[in-house]
Short mmCIF file of C-alpha atoms in Angstrom, two decimals:
data_model
loop_
_atom_site.label_atom_id
_atom_site.label_comp_id
_atom_site.label_asym_id
_atom_site.label_seq_id
_atom_site.Cartn_x
_atom_site.Cartn_y
_atom_site.Cartn_z
CA MET C 333 120.82 94.33 129.96
CA LEU C 334 117.71 96.46 129.50
CA LEU C 335 117.95 96.18 125.72
CA ALA C 336 118.26 92.42 125.97
CA LEU C 337 115.16 92.23 128.14
CA CYS C 338 113.18 94.37 125.70
CA CYS C 339 114.09 91.96 122.89
CA PHE C 340 113.33 88.82 124.91
CA PRO C 341 110.78 86.49 123.27
CA LEU C 342 107.23 87.43 124.10
CA SER C 343 106.37 83.91 125.21
CA VAL C 344 107.57 84.82 128.70
CA TRP C 345 104.04 85.96 129.48
CA GLY C 346 101.88 83.20 130.90
CA GLY C 347 98.15 82.57 131.04
CA ASP C 348 95.59 81.55 128.39
CA TYR C 349 94.17 84.15 126.06
CA VAL C 350 90.55 85.13 126.72
CA ILE C 351 88.41 85.36 123.58
CA GLY C 352 86.65 88.68 123.03
CA GLU C 353 84.30 90.45 120.65
CA GLY C 354 85.69 90.84 117.15
CA ASP C 355 88.17 87.98 117.39
CA ALA C 356 88.36 85.60 114.42
CA LEU C 357 88.27 81.90 115.28
CA ASP C 358 88.80 78.67 113.38
CA ILE C 359 86.52 75.88 114.63
CA ALA C 360 87.30 72.29 113.64
CA VAL C 361 85.65 69.00 114.58
CA TRP C 362 87.86 66.05 113.67
CA GLY C 363 86.31 63.85 110.97
CA VAL C 364 83.29 66.11 110.35
CA LYS C 365 83.96 68.35 107.34
CA GLU C 366 80.73 70.31 107.79
CA LEU C 367 81.86 71.43 111.24
CA ASN C 368 85.19 72.87 110.11
CA PHE C 369 84.62 76.59 109.60
CA PRO C 370 85.93 80.09 110.34
CA VAL C 371 83.84 82.45 112.44
CA ARG C 372 84.12 85.93 113.99
CA VAL C 373 82.85 86.69 117.48
CA ARG C 374 79.95 89.15 117.21
CA PRO C 375 79.58 92.29 119.36
CA ASP C 376 77.17 90.35 121.59
CA GLY C 377 79.98 87.86 122.32
CA LYS C 378 78.37 84.98 120.45
CA ILE C 379 79.21 82.80 117.45
CA THR C 380 76.93 80.68 115.27
CA VAL C 381 77.76 76.97 115.11
CA PRO C 382 76.04 74.72 112.51
CA GLY C 383 73.62 72.38 114.25
CA LEU C 384 73.86 74.23 117.57
CA GLY C 385 72.92 77.79 116.72
CA GLU C 386 74.24 80.61 118.89
CA VAL C 387 77.01 79.86 121.38
CA VAL C 388 78.63 82.36 123.76
CA ALA C 389 82.37 82.55 122.98
CA SER C 390 83.47 85.85 124.58
CA GLY C 391 84.98 85.47 128.02
CA SER C 392 86.21 81.92 127.46
CA THR C 393 89.70 80.69 126.70
CA PRO C 394 90.08 78.56 123.55
CA SER C 395 90.39 75.41 125.67
CA GLN C 396 87.25 76.28 127.64
CA LEU C 397 85.31 76.91 124.43
CA GLN C 398 86.57 73.58 123.02
CA THR C 399 85.27 71.73 126.08
CA HIS C 400 81.92 73.54 125.92
CA LEU C 401 81.45 72.82 122.21
CA ALA C 402 82.46 69.18 122.63
CA GLY C 403 79.78 68.78 125.32
CA ARG C 404 77.11 70.40 123.16
CA LEU C 405 78.08 68.50 119.98
CA LYS C 406 77.64 65.11 121.64
CA GLU C 407 74.02 65.39 120.55
CA LEU C 408 75.16 65.43 116.91
CA VAL C 409 78.56 63.68 116.78
CA LYS C 410 79.83 60.61 118.61
CA ASN C 411 82.86 61.49 120.79
CA PRO C 412 83.53 64.84 119.09
CA ILE C 413 87.12 66.11 119.10
CA VAL C 414 86.98 69.90 118.87
CA THR C 415 89.78 72.37 118.16
CA VAL C 416 89.42 76.13 118.60
CA THR C 417 92.16 78.35 117.18
CA VAL C 418 92.32 82.12 117.54
CA ARG C 419 93.26 83.29 114.04
CA GLU C 420 92.97 87.05 114.57
CA ILE C 421 92.94 89.06 117.79
CA THR C 422 91.09 92.37 117.79
CA ASN C 423 89.72 92.47 121.33
CA SER C 424 92.88 92.68 123.42
CA LYS C 425 93.98 96.30 123.96
CA VAL C 426 96.04 98.32 126.44
CA TYR C 427 95.37 102.05 126.89
CA ILE C 428 98.25 104.49 127.37
CA PHE C 429 97.59 108.02 128.62
CA GLY C 430 99.08 110.89 130.61
CA SER C 431 101.05 113.99 129.65
CA GLY C 432 104.39 112.16 129.86
CA VAL C 433 103.74 110.06 126.73
CA LYS C 434 101.64 110.22 123.59
CA ALA C 435 98.15 108.84 124.26
CA ASN C 436 97.69 105.59 122.37
CA VAL C 437 95.84 102.30 122.22
CA TYR C 438 98.19 99.32 121.96
CA ASP C 439 96.86 96.09 120.43
CA LEU C 440 98.00 93.01 122.31
CA SER C 441 98.27 90.94 119.16
CA ARG C 442 100.96 88.93 120.91
CA ARG C 443 102.01 88.26 124.48
CA THR C 444 103.55 91.39 125.99
CA THR C 445 104.97 92.40 129.35
CA LEU C 446 104.99 95.84 130.96
CA LEU C 447 108.74 96.26 130.36
CA GLN C 448 108.35 95.44 126.68
CA LEU C 449 105.59 98.05 126.37
CA LEU C 450 107.76 100.70 128.08
CA CYS C 451 110.54 99.95 125.60
CA MET C 452 108.16 100.88 122.77
CA LEU C 453 107.38 104.36 124.16
CA PRO C 454 109.91 106.90 122.78
CA GLU C 455 109.00 109.63 125.30
CA VAL C 456 109.35 107.47 128.41
CA LYS C 457 112.81 108.84 129.34
CA SER C 458 111.32 112.29 129.93
CA ALA C 459 108.34 110.93 131.86
CA ASP C 460 107.77 110.80 135.61
CA LEU C 461 108.00 107.05 136.12
CA LYS C 462 108.06 107.40 139.91
CA ASN C 463 104.45 108.58 139.80
CA ALA C 464 103.30 106.42 136.90
CA TYR C 465 101.04 103.44 137.54
CA LEU C 466 99.19 100.57 135.88
CA LEU C 467 95.41 100.29 136.28
CA ARG C 468 93.64 96.93 136.08
CA ASP C 469 89.93 96.56 136.74
CA GLY C 470 89.93 100.08 138.20
CA LYS C 471 92.67 99.33 140.74
CA LYS C 472 96.30 100.48 140.84
CA LEU C 473 98.73 97.57 140.74
CA LYS C 474 101.71 97.61 143.09
CA VAL C 475 104.35 98.03 140.40
CA ASP C 476 107.27 100.47 140.63
CA LEU C 477 107.84 101.56 137.02
CA HIS C 478 110.94 103.57 137.97
CA ARG C 479 112.61 100.54 139.55
CA LEU C 480 111.61 98.43 136.55
CA PHE C 481 112.68 100.68 133.67
CA ILE C 482 115.44 102.86 135.16
CA GLN C 483 117.02 100.52 137.72
CA GLY C 484 116.41 97.27 135.81
CA ASP C 485 114.54 95.52 138.63
CA THR C 486 112.70 92.89 136.58
CA SER C 487 110.88 91.61 139.68
CA GLN C 488 108.58 94.60 139.01
CA ASP C 489 107.67 93.31 135.55
CA LEU C 490 104.32 91.66 134.84
CA ALA C 491 102.21 90.41 131.96
CA LEU C 492 99.77 92.86 130.43
CA GLU C 493 96.11 91.92 130.21
CA THR C 494 93.18 93.10 128.11
CA ASN C 495 91.90 96.58 129.10
CA ASP C 496 94.93 97.44 131.25
CA SER C 497 95.58 101.21 131.39
CA LEU C 498 99.04 102.74 131.79
CA PHE C 499 99.14 106.28 133.23
CA VAL C 500 102.44 108.14 132.71
CA PRO C 501 102.65 111.79 133.87
CA LEU C 502 105.18 114.33 132.65
CA LEU C 503 108.30 115.00 134.71
CA THR C 504 107.68 118.72 135.16
CA ASP C 505 111.13 119.73 136.38
CA ARG C 506 114.25 117.96 135.14
CA ASN C 507 116.76 120.36 136.68
CA VAL C 508 118.63 120.94 139.94
CA TYR C 509 119.28 124.58 140.82
CA VAL C 510 122.59 125.53 142.46
CA LEU C 511 122.61 129.01 143.99
CA GLY C 512 124.58 131.16 146.43
CA ALA C 513 128.33 131.07 147.02
CA VAL C 514 129.35 129.01 144.00
CA ASN C 515 131.44 130.25 141.10
CA THR C 516 128.75 129.77 138.44
CA PRO C 517 125.21 129.69 139.87
CA LYS C 518 123.15 127.72 137.37
CA SER C 519 120.56 125.07 136.71
CA VAL C 520 122.02 121.61 136.16
CA GLU C 521 120.16 118.91 134.24
CA TYR C 522 119.18 116.20 136.70
CA ARG C 523 120.60 112.71 136.21
CA GLU C 524 119.66 109.54 138.00
CA GLY C 525 121.85 109.12 141.11
CA MET C 526 123.12 112.71 141.14
CA LYS C 527 124.79 113.76 144.42
CA VAL C 528 124.86 117.21 145.98
CA MET C 529 128.63 117.65 145.56
CA GLU C 530 128.38 116.64 141.91
CA ALA C 531 125.89 119.47 141.32
CA ILE C 532 128.07 121.99 143.21
CA LEU C 533 131.13 121.05 141.15
CA GLU C 534 129.13 121.48 137.93
CA ALA C 535 128.30 124.98 139.17
CA GLY C 536 132.00 125.81 139.40
CA GLY C 537 132.57 124.71 142.99
CA PHE C 538 132.64 126.82 146.16
CA THR C 539 133.75 130.44 146.08
CA LYS C 540 136.37 131.61 148.61
CA PHE C 541 133.52 133.16 150.60
CA ALA C 542 131.46 129.97 150.86
CA ASP C 543 130.67 128.34 154.19
CA GLN C 544 131.13 124.73 153.21
CA ASN C 545 129.43 123.60 156.39
CA ASP C 546 126.32 125.62 155.60
CA VAL C 547 124.78 124.05 152.50
CA VAL C 548 121.03 123.51 152.36
CA VAL C 549 119.06 121.39 149.90
CA ARG C 550 115.48 122.59 149.62
CA ARG C 551 113.04 120.02 148.30
CA LYS C 552 109.32 120.11 147.60
CA GLU C 553 107.40 116.92 148.33
CA GLY C 554 103.77 117.31 147.40
CA ASP C 555 102.44 120.35 149.28
CA GLN C 556 105.27 120.21 151.80
CA SER C 557 108.82 121.60 151.67
CA ARG C 558 111.90 120.11 153.32
CA SER C 559 115.33 121.54 154.09
CA LEU C 560 118.25 119.11 154.21
CA GLU C 561 121.52 120.28 155.75
CA VAL C 562 124.85 119.33 154.19
CA LYS C 563 128.20 119.81 155.94
CA ALA C 564 130.74 119.49 153.15
CA LYS C 565 133.77 119.87 155.45
CA LYS C 566 132.77 116.65 157.24
CA LEU C 567 132.69 114.98 153.85
CA PHE C 568 136.12 116.26 152.79
CA LYS C 569 138.00 116.02 156.11
CA GLU C 570 136.30 113.07 157.83
CA GLY C 571 135.09 111.11 154.81
CA ASP C 572 131.49 111.28 156.02
CA LEU C 573 129.75 110.09 152.85
CA SER C 574 126.33 110.58 154.43
CA GLN C 575 126.80 114.31 153.77
CA ASN C 576 126.86 113.73 150.01
CA ILE C 577 123.12 113.19 149.76
CA ASP C 578 121.20 112.09 146.69
CA LEU C 579 119.40 114.84 144.83
CA LYS C 580 116.00 114.78 143.14
CA ALA C 581 114.75 116.69 140.12
CA GLY C 582 113.54 120.14 141.19
CA ASP C 583 115.88 120.42 144.21
CA TYR C 584 117.47 123.77 145.09
CA VAL C 585 121.03 123.65 146.45
CA LEU C 586 121.84 126.83 148.39
CA VAL C 587 125.46 127.45 149.44
CA LYS C 588 125.61 130.19 152.08
CA GLU C 589 128.46 132.64 152.61
CA ALA C 590 130.62 132.60 155.72
CA PHE C 591 130.59 135.50 158.18
CA PHE C 592 134.09 136.71 158.97
#
């Protein structure tokens, strides 16, 4: 499903393109050969139009610029019909940074959504998407990149806009550590949706000295640490699935020994 979404036509993104500095335009006035010409938007955001001189183009959509030019050209042409076509886009860029991906500047030469951009980043699977965010006009947008890319929640997807910035940090710890009264204490590579019993089984299961009702998951959340108790006997004998808690990358699973 995710692959299909990444290959979906880019026309899903809505909204008119906003002309910017460096863009190449084709201006045409129907029936007036002298007013059919190509032009590039200068760094000051203006273009030069024969008979009108300098006209501000940057910051307008093609349809807005058409309307503006038609109004101005009424002094020269009776009922002018103006067409503005963006031939080359150079202004529209998205900035990608953070230690979780290679820093890059992506040219929005075509309509692109956030999901489609994530599909283009080869390092994204090793990134910390839960703490990644999209910046627009200096503000963080309320988008959950983990739900979007890992869980396939496309309600989190949105259209990218010029000068958006995507920050993606590195996932610093991709392991779960299983220690104590297990047959093979070890680090286990974290996988999405991993449960505590799954990690214990990968570490060889309980030893004969283990107290299955005295398992503790130690988790660091920011500057704070939490201890979560797990009573495996309630899971096995009573079917209490609440004991088989979800793990997070960096968790320590400590199985204590029983006192006889």
